[in-house]
C-alpha cells in the first residue's frame, strides 16, 4: 500500500482500503418492493407532525407530543443563499462573518507565531489552536464564555511542511501531529473589534494524544484494558479522532472518539490480528505511522492499546486541572456525537451514532437521576446501553445490551459494543452521524449521511445491509435524516415511532426516482450527505453537510458543502451558508446571548482563509446579524 497517498483518502476510503468487506452478496433487492411502493415513502417521509399522523396512523398522540406543539412564529429570519463553488464563506444578506480562530493561533503568549513557511514548531504545538476543527460547545462560566472544540485529525502535508510528502520522519514529527489533535478549551470574548480568543486565559488548555485520561464504567480495570504501562487498566493517554460533541445537563463537555482505528499499526507486518480488531478496522498499517516512532501505537507490542480508544470522554471546561474521563458505559465504537436528554423522572439519556456504513444507532439510559446541584458522579457509569431496531411500519424498539440479551459480560459489551449490537439483531444504518434532540418537542433526529454499500454488501460484522425502513435506497450516495418520537413523551422509553424528515437527493438529475429526494428537496435547496446537526433554542434544526462538492454528475447544482436550516413543523429547508471549496461544515454553537453563531470550517483547500500561496487552515468563524439580533 506504499504507493497510495494515504493523506488524500477520506476515513471511509481508508477503512475500505485496509479492511475490504465481502464482495456483493445475494441480498434481496428490496429496493424495488420498498421504494416502488410509493405508499412506503408516502407514509414515512413526513414533513411535520401532520404528515407523520397521516403516514403512521397514530392520531392525536403525535400531535399532542411532538413538533406540532413547537413554536411556529418568525421561523426563518434570513433570505436563502445560492450555491457557491469558490474559496470563501457566504452568508445571507444582512449577516456578517469573521474568523474567530485558525489552526496554529496562540492560546498562550509564549507560543511561537504561526508561519506559512514552517508551520508551528514542536515546542509550541500543544500551545496553539488545533487542526481540523469539529464538534464544539460554548459554556457560560460566571461572566466568562468558554468554547470547547474538537480537532478531529491532521493533514500531514500541511502540518509537516518540512517533510517531502507529510510522512513523519522522526518521533518529533509524530509528537507534532499528536499535539495538533484532541480538544482545545479556550476563553472567548467580544469587543468593539469582534470576537477573539483570550490569550493566556486560565481556562485555556490543550488536550492531546498524550494527555492523561481516567477510564471509568464497566470496562475500567478489566484485563482487556491493561497494558504494561498501565497494569490497572484505569488510566490511559490521549483522546483520538475527536469528531462530534455534546454537553451534559450539568455543564461538562462530551468529546467523541470516532476513527481511532487508523492510529494503530504494527511493526510486524505478519501479525495475526484478533477477531475484534477486524470488526473495528484495526490493521497492520496505520494512517500516520505512529507505530514506527511510538511503541504505544504498535499493536505487535501493545495489543490492548486500541481497546482503550473509541469512547466518549467527559471534560470539565471550568477546571483546567481536571482529568478527562473515558466513560466506557457509553460503549466503544466510532462515536460521532453525544446528544443528551432528560427523562421526565430525571434519568439521563445519551443518544449516539456509530459512523460507519451499516453500523448502529445507540441510546444510554442512566440508572440514577439528575438533580441540579446534586453530585453527578456515576450518572454516566451506571446505566443500560440500548441499540435501535426499526420496523418498516414506522415503529421501533430500543433493545437493551445486557448479559442476558447478548451472552456477553458488561465489560465485554462496553469494549466490543458492535458485536453486542449484532447479537441482538439491531438495524444497520446508513452511517449514523450526529443526533439532535429538539428542545421544544419530545423527538430526536439522526443524520444518516450516505452508504454506497446499502443493498450491495454486508457491514464488517457480516450483518445484513439490505434496504430497510429508515434506509430505503440502495447504493445511497445522498443520505437522509430519520426522526423518532419516544412513547409516552419519555426519552427513556424503549418504544418509539419514526419517520424520515428528509431524503437528500437531486431532483434535477434524478427527477421521478427515489434519488430525487423527498418533496421538501428542490432545485433551490438540494444537498447531499447531512452530517452535523444542532437545534437552536426555538426548535429550528441546523443541518451541516460533508459530502461531494464537485458540482457535477449526481451532485450537479449542489456546489460546495453548506449549512441549511430546517423547520420540523413544516418540513421547509433553506440554505443559510456555504463554505470554501474542499471543506466541510463541522461543529456549531451559539454565544451566551444567542447573537453570535460559531461554525467550524474543516480541511479547506487553499487559499482559505489567508490567501493565495498560504497554507490552508481550518478555522472557526463567528456569524452575526448586522442588526445584532438573535440568531435562531
mmCIF file of C-alpha atoms in Angstrom, residues 222-558:
data_model
loop_
_atom_site.group_PDB
_atom_site.id
_atom_site.type_symbol
_atom_site.label_atom_id
_atom_site.label_comp_id
_atom_site.label_asym_id
_atom_site.label_seq_id
_atom_site.Cartn_x
_atom_site.Cartn_y
_atom_site.Cartn_z
ATOM 1 C CA UNK A 222 -10.665 -5.196 33.046
ATOM 2 C CA UNK A 223 -7.872 -7.313 31.605
ATOM 3 C CA UNK A 224 -8.817 -6.131 28.098
ATOM 4 C CA UNK A 225 -7.672 -2.620 29.011
ATOM 5 C CA UNK A 226 -4.496 -3.431 30.925
ATOM 6 C CA UNK A 227 -1.087 -2.645 29.465
ATOM 7 C CA UNK A 228 2.470 -2.805 30.739
ATOM 8 C CA UNK A 229 2.413 0.967 31.229
ATOM 9 C CA UNK A 230 -0.999 0.800 32.957
ATOM 10 C CA UNK A 231 -1.393 -2.562 34.721
ATOM 11 C CA UNK A 232 -4.540 -1.236 36.460
ATOM 12 C CA UNK A 233 -6.463 -0.700 33.222
ATOM 13 C CA UNK A 234 -7.846 2.554 34.627
ATOM 14 C CA UNK A 235 -5.552 5.250 33.177
ATOM 15 C CA UNK A 236 -4.723 5.953 29.557
ATOM 16 C CA UNK A 237 -3.083 8.633 27.467
ATOM 17 C CA UNK A 238 -4.870 10.669 24.839
ATOM 18 C CA UNK A 239 -8.191 11.049 23.110
ATOM 19 C CA UNK A 240 -8.339 10.289 19.390
ATOM 20 C CA UNK A 241 -10.108 11.449 16.252
ATOM 21 C CA UNK A 242 -12.463 13.679 18.197
ATOM 22 C CA UNK A 243 -15.449 14.174 15.930
ATOM 23 C CA UNK A 244 -18.795 15.436 17.225
ATOM 24 C CA UNK A 245 -19.520 16.541 20.748
ATOM 25 C CA UNK A 246 -22.202 17.068 23.344
ATOM 26 C CA UNK A 247 -22.998 18.895 26.547
ATOM 27 C CA UNK A 248 -24.282 17.289 29.744
ATOM 28 C CA UNK A 249 -27.114 18.851 31.762
ATOM 29 C CA UNK A 250 -24.550 19.631 34.473
ATOM 30 C CA UNK A 251 -22.279 21.622 32.151
ATOM 31 C CA UNK A 252 -19.457 19.309 31.097
ATOM 32 C CA UNK A 253 -18.201 18.614 27.590
ATOM 33 C CA UNK A 254 -18.534 15.253 25.863
ATOM 34 C CA UNK A 255 -15.968 14.677 23.130
ATOM 35 C CA UNK A 256 -16.391 11.658 20.892
ATOM 36 C CA UNK A 257 -13.671 9.341 19.627
ATOM 37 C CA UNK A 258 -14.512 8.304 16.084
ATOM 38 C CA UNK A 259 -11.968 6.837 13.597
ATOM 39 C CA UNK A 260 -9.494 5.816 16.302
ATOM 40 C CA UNK A 261 -8.578 2.630 14.428
ATOM 41 C CA UNK A 262 -6.336 4.465 11.957
ATOM 42 C CA UNK A 263 -3.801 5.471 14.610
ATOM 43 C CA UNK A 264 -2.645 1.943 15.422
ATOM 44 C CA UNK A 265 -0.370 -0.289 13.353
ATOM 45 C CA UNK A 266 2.272 -2.981 13.651
ATOM 46 C CA UNK A 267 5.990 -3.017 13.024
ATOM 47 C CA UNK A 268 5.498 -6.736 12.463
ATOM 48 C CA UNK A 269 3.590 -6.948 9.158
ATOM 49 C CA UNK A 270 2.878 -10.662 9.721
ATOM 50 C CA UNK A 271 0.988 -10.108 12.952
ATOM 51 C CA UNK A 272 -2.174 -12.171 13.345
ATOM 52 C CA UNK A 273 -4.932 -9.798 14.327
ATOM 53 C CA UNK A 274 -7.564 -10.667 16.946
ATOM 54 C CA UNK A 275 -11.094 -11.052 15.616
ATOM 55 C CA UNK A 276 -12.324 -7.867 17.300
ATOM 56 C CA UNK A 277 -9.644 -5.838 15.504
ATOM 57 C CA UNK A 278 -11.158 -6.798 12.173
ATOM 58 C CA UNK A 279 -14.608 -5.632 13.256
ATOM 59 C CA UNK A 280 -13.173 -2.300 14.359
ATOM 60 C CA UNK A 281 -10.917 -1.800 11.320
ATOM 61 C CA UNK A 282 -7.570 -2.052 13.098
ATOM 62 C CA UNK A 283 -4.922 -3.184 10.622
ATOM 63 C CA UNK A 284 -1.192 -3.803 10.455
ATOM 64 C CA UNK A 285 -0.682 -0.436 8.784
ATOM 65 C CA UNK A 286 -1.735 2.814 10.397
ATOM 66 C CA UNK A 287 -2.630 6.086 8.736
ATOM 67 C CA UNK A 288 0.078 8.289 10.281
ATOM 68 C CA UNK A 289 2.964 5.878 11.020
ATOM 69 C CA UNK A 290 2.781 6.484 14.777
ATOM 70 C CA UNK A 291 3.798 2.888 15.424
ATOM 71 C CA UNK A 292 7.215 3.439 13.824
ATOM 72 C CA UNK A 293 8.194 6.020 16.424
ATOM 73 C CA UNK A 294 5.903 5.487 19.431
ATOM 74 C CA UNK A 295 5.603 1.950 20.837
ATOM 75 C CA UNK A 296 2.255 2.750 22.412
ATOM 76 C CA UNK A 297 0.684 2.571 18.945
ATOM 77 C CA UNK A 298 2.483 -0.625 17.895
ATOM 78 C CA UNK A 299 -0.051 -3.428 18.285
ATOM 79 C CA UNK A 300 2.702 -6.033 17.988
ATOM 80 C CA UNK A 301 3.987 -4.639 21.318
ATOM 81 C CA UNK A 302 0.795 -3.322 22.938
ATOM 82 C CA UNK A 303 -2.127 -5.433 21.804
ATOM 83 C CA UNK A 304 -4.619 -3.870 24.250
ATOM 84 C CA UNK A 305 -3.911 -0.231 23.455
ATOM 85 C CA UNK A 306 -6.559 0.109 20.686
ATOM 86 C CA UNK A 307 -9.165 -1.232 23.108
ATOM 87 C CA UNK A 308 -8.516 1.830 25.260
ATOM 88 C CA UNK A 309 -9.792 4.120 22.463
ATOM 89 C CA UNK A 310 -13.219 4.558 20.886
ATOM 90 C CA UNK A 311 -15.068 6.053 23.839
ATOM 91 C CA UNK A 312 -16.875 9.213 24.838
ATOM 92 C CA UNK A 313 -14.693 11.411 27.034
ATOM 93 C CA UNK A 314 -16.103 13.816 29.611
ATOM 94 C CA UNK A 315 -14.171 17.057 30.175
ATOM 95 C CA UNK A 316 -14.850 19.759 32.764
ATOM 96 C CA UNK A 317 -14.198 23.094 30.983
ATOM 97 C CA UNK A 318 -14.453 25.002 34.261
ATOM 98 C CA UNK A 319 -11.436 23.245 35.795
ATOM 99 C CA UNK A 320 -8.220 23.294 33.724
ATOM 100 C CA UNK A 321 -6.599 20.907 36.218
ATOM 101 C CA UNK A 322 -9.293 18.254 35.900
ATOM 102 C CA UNK A 323 -8.597 14.856 34.348
ATOM 103 C CA UNK A 324 -10.753 13.884 31.348
ATOM 104 C CA UNK A 325 -12.714 10.656 31.873
ATOM 105 C CA UNK A 326 -13.413 7.952 29.286
ATOM 106 C CA UNK A 327 -16.944 6.701 30.004
ATOM 107 C CA UNK A 328 -16.935 3.044 28.973
ATOM 108 C CA UNK A 329 -20.619 2.522 29.890
ATOM 109 C CA UNK A 330 -21.468 4.577 26.781
ATOM 110 C CA UNK A 331 -19.925 1.896 24.589
ATOM 111 C CA UNK A 332 -16.930 1.607 22.301
ATOM 112 C CA UNK A 333 -17.386 2.310 18.611
ATOM 113 C CA UNK A 334 -16.830 5.146 16.150
ATOM 114 C CA UNK A 335 -18.697 7.774 18.124
ATOM 115 C CA UNK A 336 -19.998 10.669 16.047
ATOM 116 C CA UNK A 337 -21.581 12.849 18.734
ATOM 117 C CA UNK A 338 -23.429 12.603 22.048
ATOM 118 C CA UNK A 339 -26.869 14.202 22.348
ATOM 119 C CA UNK A 340 -28.197 14.369 25.896
ATOM 120 C CA UNK A 341 -31.811 14.463 27.027
ATOM 121 C CA UNK A 342 -33.604 14.071 30.335
ATOM 122 C CA UNK A 343 -36.491 11.714 31.005
ATOM 123 C CA UNK A 344 -39.448 13.083 32.986
ATOM 124 C CA UNK A 345 -38.106 11.367 36.121
ATOM 125 C CA UNK A 346 -34.608 12.825 35.670
ATOM 126 C CA UNK A 347 -32.862 9.833 34.098
ATOM 127 C CA UNK A 348 -30.076 10.920 31.743
ATOM 128 C CA UNK A 349 -30.296 9.771 28.123
ATOM 129 C CA UNK A 350 -27.355 9.934 25.721
ATOM 130 C CA UNK A 351 -28.068 9.270 22.024
ATOM 131 C CA UNK A 352 -25.074 8.192 19.915
ATOM 132 C CA UNK A 353 -24.379 7.153 16.335
ATOM 133 C CA UNK A 354 -21.642 4.794 15.131
ATOM 134 C CA UNK A 355 -20.338 6.494 11.997
ATOM 135 C CA UNK A 356 -19.562 3.641 9.666
ATOM 136 C CA UNK A 357 -21.546 2.125 6.825
ATOM 137 C CA UNK A 358 -24.023 -0.420 8.174
ATOM 138 C CA UNK A 359 -23.403 0.242 11.864
ATOM 139 C CA UNK A 360 -25.918 1.160 14.547
ATOM 140 C CA UNK A 361 -27.736 3.863 16.497
ATOM 141 C CA UNK A 362 -27.421 3.698 20.309
ATOM 142 C CA UNK A 363 -29.001 5.099 23.450
ATOM 143 C CA UNK A 364 -27.688 5.051 27.018
ATOM 144 C CA UNK A 365 -30.180 5.390 29.891
ATOM 145 C CA UNK A 366 -28.777 6.102 33.338
ATOM 146 C CA UNK A 367 -29.980 4.149 36.332
ATOM 147 C CA UNK A 368 -29.622 7.220 38.527
ATOM 148 C CA UNK A 369 -31.382 10.543 38.091
ATOM 149 C CA UNK A 370 -30.071 14.060 37.643
ATOM 150 C CA UNK A 371 -30.998 16.785 40.106
ATOM 151 C CA UNK A 372 -29.409 20.249 39.691
ATOM 152 C CA UNK A 373 -26.911 20.925 42.431
ATOM 153 C CA UNK A 374 -26.582 17.267 43.405
ATOM 154 C CA UNK A 375 -23.294 15.445 42.581
ATOM 155 C CA UNK A 376 -23.364 13.707 39.207
ATOM 156 C CA UNK A 377 -20.617 11.164 39.877
ATOM 157 C CA UNK A 378 -21.546 7.858 38.343
ATOM 158 C CA UNK A 379 -24.504 9.013 36.235
ATOM 159 C CA UNK A 380 -22.629 8.128 33.026
ATOM 160 C CA UNK A 381 -21.089 4.981 34.530
ATOM 161 C CA UNK A 382 -24.193 3.176 35.746
ATOM 162 C CA UNK A 383 -26.972 2.525 33.274
ATOM 163 C CA UNK A 384 -28.132 0.440 30.338
ATOM 164 C CA UNK A 385 -26.884 0.764 26.774
ATOM 165 C CA UNK A 386 -29.512 0.156 24.081
ATOM 166 C CA UNK A 387 -29.418 -0.207 20.298
ATOM 167 C CA UNK A 388 -32.195 0.700 17.861
ATOM 168 C CA UNK A 389 -34.311 -1.698 15.837
ATOM 169 C CA UNK A 390 -36.577 -0.046 13.264
ATOM 170 C CA UNK A 391 -39.617 -1.750 11.755
ATOM 171 C CA UNK A 392 -40.845 -0.861 8.276
ATOM 172 C CA UNK A 393 -44.259 0.103 9.655
ATOM 173 C CA UNK A 394 -42.890 3.214 11.374
ATOM 174 C CA UNK A 395 -42.428 1.722 14.830
ATOM 175 C CA UNK A 396 -39.247 0.829 16.642
ATOM 176 C CA UNK A 397 -37.686 -0.549 19.770
ATOM 177 C CA UNK A 398 -34.587 0.189 21.818
ATOM 178 C CA UNK A 399 -33.079 -3.200 22.658
ATOM 179 C CA UNK A 400 -31.081 -3.433 25.872
ATOM 180 C CA UNK A 401 -27.499 -4.689 25.612
ATOM 181 C CA UNK A 402 -27.194 -6.788 28.746
ATOM 182 C CA UNK A 403 -25.549 -10.084 29.664
ATOM 183 C CA UNK A 404 -28.972 -11.724 29.303
ATOM 184 C CA UNK A 405 -29.645 -10.400 25.767
ATOM 185 C CA UNK A 406 -26.101 -10.748 24.398
ATOM 186 C CA UNK A 407 -24.491 -13.593 26.384
ATOM 187 C CA UNK A 408 -21.603 -11.193 26.980
ATOM 188 C CA UNK A 409 -20.393 -9.668 30.235
ATOM 189 C CA UNK A 410 -20.929 -5.966 30.898
ATOM 190 C CA UNK A 411 -17.212 -5.453 30.437
ATOM 191 C CA UNK A 412 -17.296 -7.158 27.047
ATOM 192 C CA UNK A 413 -20.362 -5.162 25.990
ATOM 193 C CA UNK A 414 -18.516 -1.957 26.852
ATOM 194 C CA UNK A 415 -15.431 -2.900 24.828
ATOM 195 C CA UNK A 416 -16.986 -4.928 21.992
ATOM 196 C CA UNK A 417 -20.187 -2.932 21.618
ATOM 197 C CA UNK A 418 -20.534 -3.547 17.889
ATOM 198 C CA UNK A 419 -20.573 -7.297 18.402
ATOM 199 C CA UNK A 420 -23.171 -6.950 21.160
ATOM 200 C CA UNK A 421 -25.437 -4.931 18.856
ATOM 201 C CA UNK A 422 -25.069 -7.523 16.110
ATOM 202 C CA UNK A 423 -26.096 -10.259 18.528
ATOM 203 C CA UNK A 424 -29.487 -8.686 19.222
ATOM 204 C CA UNK A 425 -30.264 -8.023 15.548
ATOM 205 C CA UNK A 426 -30.180 -4.221 15.529
ATOM 206 C CA UNK A 427 -30.985 -2.309 12.344
ATOM 207 C CA UNK A 428 -27.955 -1.482 10.229
ATOM 208 C CA UNK A 429 -27.925 2.229 9.337
ATOM 209 C CA UNK A 430 -26.510 4.433 6.570
ATOM 210 C CA UNK A 431 -23.644 5.869 8.623
ATOM 211 C CA UNK A 432 -25.448 7.329 11.649
ATOM 212 C CA UNK A 433 -23.773 10.661 12.337
ATOM 213 C CA UNK A 434 -24.975 13.492 14.589
ATOM 214 C CA UNK A 435 -28.076 13.092 16.724
ATOM 215 C CA UNK A 436 -30.019 16.224 17.683
ATOM 216 C CA UNK A 437 -32.728 16.424 20.364
ATOM 217 C CA UNK A 438 -35.480 19.001 19.871
ATOM 218 C CA UNK A 439 -35.637 21.333 22.913
ATOM 219 C CA UNK A 440 -39.321 22.225 22.348
ATOM 220 C CA UNK A 441 -40.726 18.822 21.391
ATOM 221 C CA UNK A 442 -40.152 15.236 22.530
ATOM 222 C CA UNK A 443 -38.383 13.996 19.433
ATOM 223 C CA UNK A 444 -34.860 13.343 18.172
ATOM 224 C CA UNK A 445 -33.185 13.270 14.757
ATOM 225 C CA UNK A 446 -30.197 11.420 13.312
ATOM 226 C CA UNK A 447 -28.300 12.322 10.142
ATOM 227 C CA UNK A 448 -27.703 9.212 8.042
ATOM 228 C CA UNK A 449 -25.066 10.692 5.812
ATOM 229 C CA UNK A 450 -24.729 8.129 2.975
ATOM 230 C CA UNK A 451 -23.940 4.474 2.295
ATOM 231 C CA UNK A 452 -22.753 3.306 -1.100
ATOM 232 C CA UNK A 453 -22.812 -0.276 0.257
ATOM 233 C CA UNK A 454 -26.524 -0.310 1.115
ATOM 234 C CA UNK A 455 -28.005 -3.397 -0.537
ATOM 235 C CA UNK A 456 -24.613 -4.276 -2.032
ATOM 236 C CA UNK A 457 -22.563 -5.939 0.694
ATOM 237 C CA UNK A 458 -22.753 -6.512 4.462
ATOM 238 C CA UNK A 459 -21.068 -4.485 7.150
ATOM 239 C CA UNK A 460 -17.785 -5.519 8.758
ATOM 240 C CA UNK A 461 -19.618 -7.862 11.101
ATOM 241 C CA UNK A 462 -21.464 -9.633 8.304
ATOM 242 C CA UNK A 463 -24.800 -8.043 9.256
ATOM 243 C CA UNK A 464 -27.439 -7.703 6.576
ATOM 244 C CA UNK A 465 -27.466 -4.240 4.999
ATOM 245 C CA UNK A 466 -30.329 -4.828 2.587
ATOM 246 C CA UNK A 467 -32.636 -1.855 2.088
ATOM 247 C CA UNK A 468 -34.777 -1.309 5.211
ATOM 248 C CA UNK A 469 -37.238 1.185 6.639
ATOM 249 C CA UNK A 470 -35.088 4.182 7.636
ATOM 250 C CA UNK A 471 -32.510 3.311 4.936
ATOM 251 C CA UNK A 472 -34.778 2.963 1.905
ATOM 252 C CA UNK A 473 -32.373 3.445 -1.017
ATOM 253 C CA UNK A 474 -29.863 1.050 -2.492
ATOM 254 C CA UNK A 475 -26.355 2.484 -3.044
ATOM 255 C CA UNK A 476 -27.346 5.608 -1.142
ATOM 256 C CA UNK A 477 -24.945 8.433 -2.017
ATOM 257 C CA UNK A 478 -27.182 11.283 -0.858
ATOM 258 C CA UNK A 479 -28.241 10.451 2.720
ATOM 259 C CA UNK A 480 -31.333 11.174 4.810
ATOM 260 C CA UNK A 481 -32.431 12.319 8.250
ATOM 261 C CA UNK A 482 -34.515 9.965 10.392
ATOM 262 C CA UNK A 483 -36.678 11.249 13.242
ATOM 263 C CA UNK A 484 -38.242 9.372 16.141
ATOM 264 C CA UNK A 485 -40.887 10.094 18.761
ATOM 265 C CA UNK A 486 -40.446 8.301 22.121
ATOM 266 C CA UNK A 487 -43.508 6.594 23.530
ATOM 267 C CA UNK A 488 -45.165 8.334 26.486
ATOM 268 C CA UNK A 489 -43.168 11.525 25.774
ATOM 269 C CA UNK A 490 -40.268 9.802 27.563
ATOM 270 C CA UNK A 491 -36.813 9.532 26.028
ATOM 271 C CA UNK A 492 -36.130 6.622 28.417
ATOM 272 C CA UNK A 493 -38.981 4.550 26.960
ATOM 273 C CA UNK A 494 -37.951 1.525 24.910
ATOM 274 C CA UNK A 495 -40.646 2.056 22.245
ATOM 275 C CA UNK A 496 -40.790 4.768 19.606
ATOM 276 C CA UNK A 497 -42.396 5.761 16.325
ATOM 277 C CA UNK A 498 -40.332 7.119 13.470
ATOM 278 C CA UNK A 499 -40.425 8.816 10.094
ATOM 279 C CA UNK A 500 -37.960 10.367 7.651
ATOM 280 C CA UNK A 501 -37.692 14.149 7.968
ATOM 281 C CA UNK A 502 -35.871 14.488 4.648
ATOM 282 C CA UNK A 503 -34.230 12.336 1.999
ATOM 283 C CA UNK A 504 -31.469 14.309 0.283
ATOM 284 C CA UNK A 505 -31.199 13.985 -3.474
ATOM 285 C CA UNK A 506 -31.004 15.719 -6.808
ATOM 286 C CA UNK A 507 -34.421 16.468 -8.339
ATOM 287 C CA UNK A 508 -32.783 17.947 -11.434
ATOM 288 C CA UNK A 509 -30.670 14.903 -12.285
ATOM 289 C CA UNK A 510 -32.923 12.160 -10.883
ATOM 290 C CA UNK A 511 -36.458 13.505 -11.352
ATOM 291 C CA UNK A 512 -39.106 10.849 -10.867
ATOM 292 C CA UNK A 513 -36.837 8.435 -8.982
ATOM 293 C CA UNK A 514 -36.110 7.900 -5.277
ATOM 294 C CA UNK A 515 -32.748 9.626 -5.819
ATOM 295 C CA UNK A 516 -34.539 12.911 -6.484
ATOM 296 C CA UNK A 517 -35.051 13.139 -2.727
ATOM 297 C CA UNK A 518 -38.185 13.834 -0.738
ATOM 298 C CA UNK A 519 -40.725 16.503 -1.598
ATOM 299 C CA UNK A 520 -39.077 19.111 0.630
ATOM 300 C CA UNK A 521 -35.932 18.970 -1.545
ATOM 301 C CA UNK A 522 -35.921 21.202 -4.616
ATOM 302 C CA UNK A 523 -33.531 22.835 -7.065
ATOM 303 C CA UNK A 524 -33.032 25.736 -4.660
ATOM 304 C CA UNK A 525 -32.050 23.807 -1.518
ATOM 305 C CA UNK A 526 -30.682 20.443 -2.645
ATOM 306 C CA UNK A 527 -27.738 18.960 -0.781
ATOM 307 C CA UNK A 528 -26.035 15.657 -0.057
ATOM 308 C CA UNK A 529 -24.527 13.907 2.961
ATOM 309 C CA UNK A 530 -26.099 15.558 6.024
ATOM 310 C CA UNK A 531 -23.606 15.266 8.873
ATOM 311 C CA UNK A 532 -23.598 17.722 11.781
ATOM 312 C CA UNK A 533 -26.922 18.809 13.293
ATOM 313 C CA UNK A 534 -27.985 21.031 16.143
ATOM 314 C CA UNK A 535 -31.258 22.569 17.303
ATOM 315 C CA UNK A 536 -31.397 26.201 18.305
ATOM 316 C CA UNK A 537 -33.473 27.297 21.295
ATOM 317 C CA UNK A 538 -36.537 27.993 19.123
ATOM 318 C CA UNK A 539 -36.656 24.474 17.707
ATOM 319 C CA UNK A 540 -35.125 25.067 14.265
ATOM 320 C CA UNK A 541 -32.764 22.345 13.033
ATOM 321 C CA UNK A 542 -29.377 23.455 11.655
ATOM 322 C CA UNK A 543 -28.014 20.895 9.190
ATOM 323 C CA UNK A 544 -24.369 20.747 8.077
ATOM 324 C CA UNK A 545 -23.072 18.746 5.118
ATOM 325 C CA UNK A 546 -19.907 16.760 4.499
ATOM 326 C CA UNK A 547 -20.353 15.436 1.001
ATOM 327 C CA UNK A 548 -19.432 15.659 -2.639
ATOM 328 C CA UNK A 549 -18.617 19.265 -3.590
ATOM 329 C CA UNK A 550 -17.549 18.668 -7.207
ATOM 330 C CA UNK A 551 -20.827 20.142 -8.511
ATOM 331 C CA UNK A 552 -21.083 17.630 -11.332
ATOM 332 C CA UNK A 553 -22.842 14.388 -12.224
ATOM 333 C CA UNK A 554 -25.195 13.227 -9.479
ATOM 334 C CA UNK A 555 -24.203 16.303 -7.470
ATOM 335 C CA UNK A 556 -24.612 18.947 -10.181
ATOM 336 C CA UNK A 557 -26.268 22.056 -8.790
ATOM 337 C CA UNK A 558 -25.245 21.439 -5.169
#
